[in-house]
Coordinates of C-alpha atoms in Angstrom, one line a residue:
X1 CA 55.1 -48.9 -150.3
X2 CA 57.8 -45.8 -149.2
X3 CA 61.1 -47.4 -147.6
X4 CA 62.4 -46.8 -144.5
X5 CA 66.2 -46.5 -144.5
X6 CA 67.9 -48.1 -142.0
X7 CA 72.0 -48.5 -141.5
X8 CA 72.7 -52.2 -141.1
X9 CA 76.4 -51.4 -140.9
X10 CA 76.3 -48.7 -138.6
X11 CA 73.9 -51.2 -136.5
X12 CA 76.4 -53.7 -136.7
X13 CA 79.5 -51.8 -135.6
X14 CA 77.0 -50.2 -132.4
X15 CA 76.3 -53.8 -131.5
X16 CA 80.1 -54.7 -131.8
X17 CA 81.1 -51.8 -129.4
X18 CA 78.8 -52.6 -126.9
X19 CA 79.8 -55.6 -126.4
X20 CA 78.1 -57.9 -128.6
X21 CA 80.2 -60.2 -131.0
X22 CA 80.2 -60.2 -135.0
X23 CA 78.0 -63.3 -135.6
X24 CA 75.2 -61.5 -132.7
X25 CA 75.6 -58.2 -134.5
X26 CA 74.8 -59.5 -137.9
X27 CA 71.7 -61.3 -136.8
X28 CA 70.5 -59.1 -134.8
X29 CA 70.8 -56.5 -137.2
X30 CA 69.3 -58.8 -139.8
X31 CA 66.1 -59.5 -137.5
X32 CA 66.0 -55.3 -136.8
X33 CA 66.2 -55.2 -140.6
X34 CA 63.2 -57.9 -140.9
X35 CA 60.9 -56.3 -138.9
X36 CA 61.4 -52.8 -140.1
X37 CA 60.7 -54.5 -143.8
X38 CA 57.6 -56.5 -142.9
X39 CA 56.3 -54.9 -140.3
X40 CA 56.8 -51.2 -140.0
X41 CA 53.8 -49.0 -141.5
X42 CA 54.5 -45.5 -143.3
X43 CA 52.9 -42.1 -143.5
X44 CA 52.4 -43.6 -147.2
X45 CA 50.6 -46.6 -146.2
X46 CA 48.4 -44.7 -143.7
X47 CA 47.5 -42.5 -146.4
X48 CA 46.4 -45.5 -148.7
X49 CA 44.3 -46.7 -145.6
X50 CA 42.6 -43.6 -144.9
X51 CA 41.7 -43.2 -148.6
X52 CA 40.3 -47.4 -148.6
X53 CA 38.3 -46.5 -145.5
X54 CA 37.1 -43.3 -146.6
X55 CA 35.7 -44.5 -150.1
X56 CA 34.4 -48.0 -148.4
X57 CA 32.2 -45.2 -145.8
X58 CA 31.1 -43.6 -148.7
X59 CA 29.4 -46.5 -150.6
X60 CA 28.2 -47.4 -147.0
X61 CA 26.3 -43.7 -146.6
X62 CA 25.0 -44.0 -150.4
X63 CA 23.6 -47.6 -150.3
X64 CA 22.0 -46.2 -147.0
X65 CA 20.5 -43.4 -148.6
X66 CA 19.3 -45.3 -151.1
X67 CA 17.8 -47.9 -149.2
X68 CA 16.0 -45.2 -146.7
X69 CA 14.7 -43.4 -150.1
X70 CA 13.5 -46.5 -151.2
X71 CA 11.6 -47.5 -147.7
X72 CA 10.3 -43.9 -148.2
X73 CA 8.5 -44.5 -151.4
X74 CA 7.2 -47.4 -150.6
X75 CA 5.2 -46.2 -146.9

């Protein structure tokens, strides 16, 4: 899986000069941080998706193809 980079201290002192205090910052940051781990999907990831579906749809036309052939022969 590619990373994604992400500047948890850069988040932190944003947070801090907005307004928010040290101890929000840092876990807010942290949950950001969570999500973007976990949860975030890239290009790479896609790609391996595309290539699962795409050979999964190809069994799927060859097994068809090979049950109409066999239908065929036996009509």
């Amino acid at each position: 899986m590619a990373t994604v980079t992400f500047d948890t201290f850069e988040n932190v002192q944003r947070l801090k000069a907005v307004g928010f205090t040290e101890e929000q910052a840092a876990e807010q940051t942290k949950i950001i941080s969570e999500l973007i781990e976990n949860r975030l999907s890239t290009k790479q990831d896609l790609k391996e998706l595309e290539m699962r579906l795409t050979l999964r749809l190809g069994g799927m036309m060859a097994a068809s193809i090979a049950i109409v052939a066999a239908l065929v022969k036996l009509l």
